[in-house]
Amino acid sequence: MINYLDSMVKNPKVFFDYDISKECSMGVGGRVSAFISADNFRELSEVYLLAAKNKTRFIIMGAGTNIVFNGGFLDMIVVKLGKGFSGIGIREAEIEAGAGLSLQKFVVEAARNGFDLSTLAGIPGTLGGAVCGNSGDICRSVVSIDCMTEKGGREAVELSREDFGYRHLNINGIKAILSIRFRAPKGDRDVLFNKVRDRIKQKKAAQPTQEKSAGCFFKNPYGHSAGELIQACGFKGFKYGEAGVSKKHANFIINLGRATAEDIYVLSRIIYDKVYSHYNIKLENEVRMIGF
Ligand SMILES: Cc1cc2nc3c(=O)[nH]c(=O)nc-3n(C[C@H](O)[C@H](O)[C@H](O)COP(=O)(O)OP(=O)(O)OC[C@H]3O[C@@H](n4cnc5c(N)ncnc54)[C@H](O)[C@@H]3O)c2cc1C
């Protein structure tokens, strides 16, 4: 196993041979070599550099709401940003917040201080995950990020919208986003709270928010809605093993109870094949599939 982490075993935030399904909203996945919660930059870079030196795969995760790990054993270290990365600082024209902060807490705190980030309301996960996947087009408000580089150092990077694509951030050499600086239009607090509430209501009406999922499974192909294509192929309510296609929104694959990562994966391939054969369109995963 990964003996080089032995010196950190005293640390209660290091767990070996860890069941990663507990950390993912889909509730599936197997075991990973180690799962670590890092509370400060020193801990994070120490683990990263040890992993790099020993050629062990290192992955950073947020709240696990857009990620599915293979159901077998994965020799990798998964690091989650702990409480030390969830601070928030409000200035006159800008907000700076830790990448581990919940996106929903951030949206509410922003509204309380008169910043309109209501388009992000109702999206689960952390700020780091949202910036990494450009969730809800968060790129419209991001000014810069503080990050850990490939060499384990710390660097601030100014960002513009061009640095983001559809559900991704196009910057090479970044191993972890640590904090983010935002700018957003200002408005009246009560108006903003109403906008946030409306947005959450809309999401609840359109998405199976009470089910175990990882959000929209596939990206929308250019000029199409993935959900509409999947629905048109008759998949709403379709099941494979304990994985199913939501009856509410066809682009949501849900864990019906005891789904395995393989159930989710196979169902996604069945959908992919049928959409391809009917429409000649290759769906691309929006959910990050690790170890498949
Ligand atoms: C019910 C439901 C509804 C959803 N609705 C939406 C929606 O409307 N719009 C939308 O865009 N998404 C939606 N999602 C998907 C998901 O919530 C977002 O993609 C979210 O931003 C992911 O954040 P996370 O912290 O959970 O990231 P994770 O799932 O933990 O990770 C996702 C990716 O980000 C990387 N990552 C995470 N944190 C960091 C970091 N600090 N530094 C570097 N990389 C990092 C991980 O390595 C991984 O590749 C929904 C999900 C669910 C379950």
PDB file of N, CA and C and ligand atoms in Angstrom, residues 25 59-67 81 99 103 122-130 132-136 167 174-178 203 207-209 211 213-216 252 286 288 290, ligand 1:
ATOM      1  N   SER A  25     -22.424  11.992  -4.343  1.00  0.00           N
ATOM      2  CA  SER A  25     -23.886  12.130  -4.296  1.00  0.00           C
ATOM      3  C   SER A  25     -24.607  10.961  -4.964  1.00  0.00           C
ATOM      4  N   ILE A  59      -6.020  12.949  -6.849  1.00  0.00           N
ATOM      5  CA  ILE A  59      -7.182  13.684  -7.372  1.00  0.00           C
ATOM      6  C   ILE A  59      -7.811  14.496  -6.252  1.00  0.00           C
ATOM      7  N   ILE A  60      -8.205  15.694  -6.618  1.00  0.00           N
ATOM      8  CA  ILE A  60      -8.853  16.567  -5.652  1.00  0.00           C
ATOM      9  C   ILE A  60     -10.355  16.502  -5.912  1.00  0.00           C
ATOM     10  N   MET A  61     -11.130  16.434  -4.860  1.00  0.00           N
ATOM     11  CA  MET A  61     -12.578  16.459  -5.091  1.00  0.00           C
ATOM     12  C   MET A  61     -13.258  17.474  -4.191  1.00  0.00           C
ATOM     13  N   GLY A  62     -14.454  17.891  -4.623  1.00  0.00           N
ATOM     14  CA  GLY A  62     -15.232  18.828  -3.819  1.00  0.00           C
ATOM     15  C   GLY A  62     -16.277  18.045  -3.040  1.00  0.00           C
ATOM     16  N   ALA A  63     -17.542  18.262  -3.366  1.00  0.00           N
ATOM     17  CA  ALA A  63     -18.616  17.579  -2.650  1.00  0.00           C
ATOM     18  C   ALA A  63     -19.032  16.281  -3.344  1.00  0.00           C
ATOM     19  N   GLY A  64     -18.366  15.940  -4.447  1.00  0.00           N
ATOM     20  CA  GLY A  64     -18.670  14.676  -5.121  1.00  0.00           C
ATOM     21  C   GLY A  64     -20.025  14.651  -5.812  1.00  0.00           C
ATOM     22  N   THR A  65     -20.508  15.810  -6.251  1.00  0.00           N
ATOM     23  CA  THR A  65     -21.834  15.855  -6.878  1.00  0.00           C
ATOM     24  C   THR A  65     -21.762  15.758  -8.405  1.00  0.00           C
ATOM     25  N   ASN A  66     -20.550  15.580  -8.933  1.00  0.00           N
ATOM     26  CA  ASN A  66     -20.418  15.486 -10.397  1.00  0.00           C
ATOM     27  C   ASN A  66     -19.372  14.439 -10.776  1.00  0.00           C
ATOM     28  N   ILE A  67     -19.279  13.415  -9.942  1.00  0.00           N
ATOM     29  CA  ILE A  67     -18.158  12.493 -10.094  1.00  0.00           C
ATOM     30  C   ILE A  67     -18.616  11.069  -9.775  1.00  0.00           C
ATOM     31  N   LEU A  81     -10.933  19.197   0.192  1.00  0.00           N
ATOM     32  CA  LEU A  81     -10.536  20.401   0.923  1.00  0.00           C
ATOM     33  C   LEU A  81     -11.396  20.512   2.178  1.00  0.00           C
ATOM     34  N   ALA A  99     -12.186  27.437  -1.954  1.00  0.00           N
ATOM     35  CA  ALA A  99     -12.723  26.511  -2.950  1.00  0.00           C
ATOM     36  C   ALA A  99     -13.546  25.392  -2.321  1.00  0.00           C
ATOM     37  N   LEU A 103     -21.311  25.914  -2.619  1.00  0.00           N
ATOM     38  CA  LEU A 103     -21.785  26.921  -3.579  1.00  0.00           C
ATOM     39  C   LEU A 103     -23.076  27.564  -3.072  1.00  0.00           C
ATOM     40  N   GLY A 122     -29.250  26.715  -6.327  1.00  0.00           N
ATOM     41  CA  GLY A 122     -29.799  25.376  -6.576  1.00  0.00           C
ATOM     42  C   GLY A 122     -28.799  24.382  -7.132  1.00  0.00           C
ATOM     43  N   ILE A 123     -27.565  24.815  -7.390  1.00  0.00           N
ATOM     44  CA  ILE A 123     -26.557  23.861  -7.884  1.00  0.00           C
ATOM     45  C   ILE A 123     -25.760  23.362  -6.676  1.00  0.00           C
ATOM     46  N   PRO A 124     -25.781  22.048  -6.433  1.00  0.00           N
ATOM     47  CA  PRO A 124     -25.025  21.554  -5.273  1.00  0.00           C
ATOM     48  C   PRO A 124     -23.515  21.573  -5.530  1.00  0.00           C
ATOM     49  N   GLY A 125     -22.740  21.236  -4.504  1.00  0.00           N
ATOM     50  CA  GLY A 125     -21.294  21.139  -4.688  1.00  0.00           C
ATOM     51  C   GLY A 125     -20.541  22.294  -4.064  1.00  0.00           C
ATOM     52  N   THR A 126     -19.249  22.329  -4.345  1.00  0.00           N
ATOM     53  CA  THR A 126     -18.372  23.361  -3.784  1.00  0.00           C
ATOM     54  C   THR A 126     -18.005  24.392  -4.852  1.00  0.00           C
ATOM     55  N   LEU A 127     -17.416  25.474  -4.402  1.00  0.00           N
ATOM     56  CA  LEU A 127     -16.962  26.498  -5.361  1.00  0.00           C
ATOM     57  C   LEU A 127     -15.863  25.954  -6.275  1.00  0.00           C
ATOM     58  N   GLY A 128     -14.946  25.150  -5.701  1.00  0.00           N
ATOM     59  CA  GLY A 128     -13.850  24.592  -6.512  1.00  0.00           C
ATOM     60  C   GLY A 128     -14.395  23.716  -7.628  1.00  0.00           C
ATOM     61  N   GLY A 129     -15.357  22.862  -7.293  1.00  0.00           N
ATOM     62  CA  GLY A 129     -15.965  21.989  -8.304  1.00  0.00           C
ATOM     63  C   GLY A 129     -16.690  22.804  -9.357  1.00  0.00           C
ATOM     64  N   ALA A 130     -17.360  23.869  -8.922  1.00  0.00           N
ATOM     65  CA  ALA A 130     -18.119  24.703  -9.868  1.00  0.00           C
ATOM     66  C   ALA A 130     -17.180  25.425 -10.832  1.00  0.00           C
ATOM     67  N   CYS A 132     -14.089  24.453 -11.630  1.00  0.00           N
ATOM     68  CA  CYS A 132     -13.455  23.423 -12.460  1.00  0.00           C
ATOM     69  C   CYS A 132     -14.383  23.002 -13.611  1.00  0.00           C
ATOM     70  N   GLY A 133     -15.693  22.956 -13.349  1.00  0.00           N
ATOM     71  CA  GLY A 133     -16.640  22.511 -14.385  1.00  0.00           C
ATOM     72  C   GLY A 133     -17.457  23.647 -14.976  1.00  0.00           C
ATOM     73  N   ASN A 134     -17.095  24.872 -14.671  1.00  0.00           N
ATOM     74  CA  ASN A 134     -17.853  26.042 -15.143  1.00  0.00           C
ATOM     75  C   ASN A 134     -19.364  25.827 -14.951  1.00  0.00           C
ATOM     76  N   SER A 135     -19.713  25.339 -13.758  1.00  0.00           N
ATOM     77  CA  SER A 135     -21.121  25.046 -13.470  1.00  0.00           C
ATOM     78  C   SER A 135     -21.936  26.329 -13.465  1.00  0.00           C
ATOM     79  N   GLY A 136     -23.117  26.253 -14.064  1.00  0.00           N
ATOM     80  CA  GLY A 136     -24.005  27.409 -14.108  1.00  0.00           C
ATOM     81  C   GLY A 136     -23.346  28.630 -14.739  1.00  0.00           C
ATOM     82  N   ARG A 167     -18.639  23.567 -19.562  1.00  0.00           N
ATOM     83  CA  ARG A 167     -18.386  22.645 -18.449  1.00  0.00           C
ATOM     84  C   ARG A 167     -16.908  22.319 -18.226  1.00  0.00           C
ATOM     85  N   ILE A 174      -2.722  23.230 -13.390  1.00  0.00           N
ATOM     86  CA  ILE A 174      -3.328  23.481 -12.083  1.00  0.00           C
ATOM     87  C   ILE A 174      -3.693  22.151 -11.429  1.00  0.00           C
ATOM     88  N   LYS A 175      -3.248  21.937 -10.225  1.00  0.00           N
ATOM     89  CA  LYS A 175      -3.563  20.686  -9.520  1.00  0.00           C
ATOM     90  C   LYS A 175      -4.726  20.850  -8.558  1.00  0.00           C
ATOM     91  N   ALA A 176      -4.914  22.068  -8.037  1.00  0.00           N
ATOM     92  CA  ALA A 176      -6.056  22.303  -7.147  1.00  0.00           C
ATOM     93  C   ALA A 176      -6.383  23.787  -7.140  1.00  0.00           C
ATOM     94  N   ILE A 177      -7.663  24.060  -7.119  1.00  0.00           N
ATOM     95  CA  ILE A 177      -8.103  25.449  -6.941  1.00  0.00           C
ATOM     96  C   ILE A 177      -8.272  25.641  -5.432  1.00  0.00           C
ATOM     97  N   LEU A 178      -7.682  26.690  -4.907  1.00  0.00           N
ATOM     98  CA  LEU A 178      -7.702  26.891  -3.445  1.00  0.00           C
ATOM     99  C   LEU A 178      -8.731  27.936  -3.026  1.00  0.00           C
ATOM    100  N   LYS A 203     -35.372  24.744 -10.200  1.00  0.00           N
ATOM    101  CA  LYS A 203     -34.511  23.545 -10.247  1.00  0.00           C
ATOM    102  C   LYS A 203     -35.260  22.344  -9.676  1.00  0.00           C
ATOM    103  N   GLN A 207     -35.678  19.127 -11.926  1.00  0.00           N
ATOM    104  CA  GLN A 207     -34.659  18.088 -11.721  1.00  0.00           C
ATOM    105  C   GLN A 207     -35.050  17.148 -10.568  1.00  0.00           C
ATOM    106  N   PRO A 208     -34.590  15.894 -10.608  1.00  0.00           N
ATOM    107  CA  PRO A 208     -34.884  14.957  -9.508  1.00  0.00           C
ATOM    108  C   PRO A 208     -33.945  15.214  -8.331  1.00  0.00           C
ATOM    109  N   THR A 209     -34.135  16.341  -7.653  1.00  0.00           N
ATOM    110  CA  THR A 209     -33.167  16.755  -6.626  1.00  0.00           C
ATOM    111  C   THR A 209     -33.191  15.859  -5.379  1.00  0.00           C
ATOM    112  N   GLU A 211     -33.335  12.571  -5.528  1.00  0.00           N
ATOM    113  CA  GLU A 211     -32.767  11.251  -5.863  1.00  0.00           C
ATOM    114  C   GLU A 211     -31.250  11.317  -5.805  1.00  0.00           C
ATOM    115  N   SER A 213     -28.065  11.298  -7.575  1.00  0.00           N
ATOM    116  CA  SER A 213     -27.560  11.463  -8.947  1.00  0.00           C
ATOM    117  C   SER A 213     -26.266  12.275  -8.906  1.00  0.00           C
ATOM    118  N   ALA A 214     -25.713  12.500 -10.083  1.00  0.00           N
ATOM    119  CA  ALA A 214     -24.532  13.359 -10.170  1.00  0.00           C
ATOM    120  C   ALA A 214     -24.854  14.523 -11.113  1.00  0.00           C
ATOM    121  N   GLY A 215     -26.118  14.906 -11.149  1.00  0.00           N
ATOM    122  CA  GLY A 215     -26.536  15.989 -12.038  1.00  0.00           C
ATOM    123  C   GLY A 215     -26.727  15.470 -13.451  1.00  0.00           C
ATOM    124  N   CYS A 216     -26.741  16.370 -14.428  1.00  0.00           N
ATOM    125  CA  CYS A 216     -26.901  15.940 -15.823  1.00  0.00           C
ATOM    126  C   CYS A 216     -25.743  15.034 -16.194  1.00  0.00           C
ATOM    127  N   PHE A 252     -30.774  12.718 -16.297  1.00  0.00           N
ATOM    128  CA  PHE A 252     -30.309  12.360 -14.953  1.00  0.00           C
ATOM    129  C   PHE A 252     -30.342  10.838 -14.811  1.00  0.00           C
ATOM    130  N   GLU A 286     -20.829  14.523 -18.999  1.00  0.00           N
ATOM    131  CA  GLU A 286     -20.599  15.728 -18.195  1.00  0.00           C
ATOM    132  C   GLU A 286     -20.059  15.282 -16.827  1.00  0.00           C
ATOM    133  N   ARG A 288     -17.811  13.371 -14.285  1.00  0.00           N
ATOM    134  CA  ARG A 288     -16.408  12.907 -14.360  1.00  0.00           C
ATOM    135  C   ARG A 288     -16.362  11.442 -13.927  1.00  0.00           C
ATOM    136  N   ILE A 290     -14.164   8.356 -13.046  1.00  0.00           N
ATOM    137  CA  ILE A 290     -12.783   8.120 -12.619  1.00  0.00           C
ATOM    138  C   ILE A 290     -12.497   6.617 -12.571  1.00  0.00           C
TER     139      ILE A 290
HETATM  140  C1  LIG B   1     -29.214  17.214  -8.143  1.00  0.00           C
HETATM  141  C2  LIG B   1     -28.063  17.862  -8.895  1.00  0.00           C
HETATM  142  C3  LIG B   1     -28.297  18.981  -9.663  1.00  0.00           C
HETATM  143  C4  LIG B   1     -27.244  19.570 -10.382  1.00  0.00           C
HETATM  144  N1  LIG B   1     -27.515  20.674 -11.143  1.00  0.00           N
HETATM  145  C5  LIG B   1     -26.531  21.268 -11.833  1.00  0.00           C
HETATM  146  C6  LIG B   1     -26.793  22.425 -12.627  1.00  0.00           C
HETATM  147  O1  LIG B   1     -27.917  22.912 -12.692  1.00  0.00           O
HETATM  148  N2  LIG B   1     -25.764  22.992 -13.317  1.00  0.00           N
HETATM  149  C7  LIG B   1     -24.503  22.473 -13.251  1.00  0.00           C
HETATM  150  O2  LIG B   1     -23.591  23.021 -13.901  1.00  0.00           O
HETATM  151  N3  LIG B   1     -24.209  21.374 -12.505  1.00  0.00           N
HETATM  152  C8  LIG B   1     -25.186  20.758 -11.800  1.00  0.00           C
HETATM  153  N4  LIG B   1     -24.919  19.653 -11.044  1.00  0.00           N
HETATM  154  C9  LIG B   1     -23.571  19.062 -11.059  1.00  0.00           C
HETATM  155  C10 LIG B   1     -22.661  19.501  -9.893  1.00  0.00           C
HETATM  156  O3  LIG B   1     -23.427  19.925  -8.792  1.00  0.00           O
HETATM  157  C11 LIG B   1     -21.727  20.622 -10.303  1.00  0.00           C
HETATM  158  O4  LIG B   1     -20.931  20.221 -11.388  1.00  0.00           O
HETATM  159  C12 LIG B   1     -20.825  21.052  -9.134  1.00  0.00           C
HETATM  160  O5  LIG B   1     -20.254  22.295  -9.454  1.00  0.00           O
HETATM  161  C13 LIG B   1     -19.737  20.050  -8.801  1.00  0.00           C
HETATM  162  O6  LIG B   1     -19.083  20.481  -7.613  1.00  0.00           O
HETATM  163  P1  LIG B   1     -18.440  19.448  -6.593  1.00  0.00           P
HETATM  164  O7  LIG B   1     -17.795  20.212  -5.519  1.00  0.00           O
HETATM  165  O8  LIG B   1     -19.450  18.448  -6.151  1.00  0.00           O
HETATM  166  O9  LIG B   1     -17.342  18.756  -7.521  1.00  0.00           O
HETATM  167  P2  LIG B   1     -16.909  17.204  -7.541  1.00  0.00           P
HETATM  168  O10 LIG B   1     -18.021  16.389  -8.088  1.00  0.00           O
HETATM  169  O11 LIG B   1     -16.365  16.799  -6.231  1.00  0.00           O
HETATM  170  O12 LIG B   1     -15.742  17.256  -8.614  1.00  0.00           O
HETATM  171  C14 LIG B   1     -16.021  17.552  -9.966  1.00  0.00           C
HETATM  172  C15 LIG B   1     -14.702  17.834 -10.692  1.00  0.00           C
HETATM  173  O13 LIG B   1     -14.132  19.018 -10.156  1.00  0.00           O
HETATM  174  C16 LIG B   1     -12.797  18.772  -9.702  1.00  0.00           C
HETATM  175  N5  LIG B   1     -12.590  19.608  -8.529  1.00  0.00           N
HETATM  176  C17 LIG B   1     -13.414  19.755  -7.452  1.00  0.00           C
HETATM  177  N6  LIG B   1     -12.903  20.636  -6.583  1.00  0.00           N
HETATM  178  C18 LIG B   1     -11.733  21.052  -7.108  1.00  0.00           C
HETATM  179  C19 LIG B   1     -10.725  21.959  -6.676  1.00  0.00           C
HETATM  180  N7  LIG B   1     -10.805  22.616  -5.509  1.00  0.00           N
HETATM  181  N8  LIG B   1      -9.652  22.145  -7.469  1.00  0.00           N
HETATM  182  C20 LIG B   1      -9.537  21.496  -8.659  1.00  0.00           C
HETATM  183  N9  LIG B   1     -10.458  20.634  -9.114  1.00  0.00           N
HETATM  184  C21 LIG B   1     -11.535  20.416  -8.351  1.00  0.00           C
HETATM  185  C22 LIG B   1     -12.747  17.269  -9.405  1.00  0.00           C
HETATM  186  O14 LIG B   1     -11.450  16.764  -9.514  1.00  0.00           O
HETATM  187  C23 LIG B   1     -13.668  16.737 -10.484  1.00  0.00           C
HETATM  188  O15 LIG B   1     -12.952  16.578 -11.698  1.00  0.00           O
HETATM  189  C24 LIG B   1     -25.940  19.039 -10.303  1.00  0.00           C
HETATM  190  C25 LIG B   1     -25.703  17.912  -9.495  1.00  0.00           C
HETATM  191  C26 LIG B   1     -26.753  17.327  -8.794  1.00  0.00           C
HETATM  192  C27 LIG B   1     -26.472  16.123  -7.923  1.00  0.00           C
END
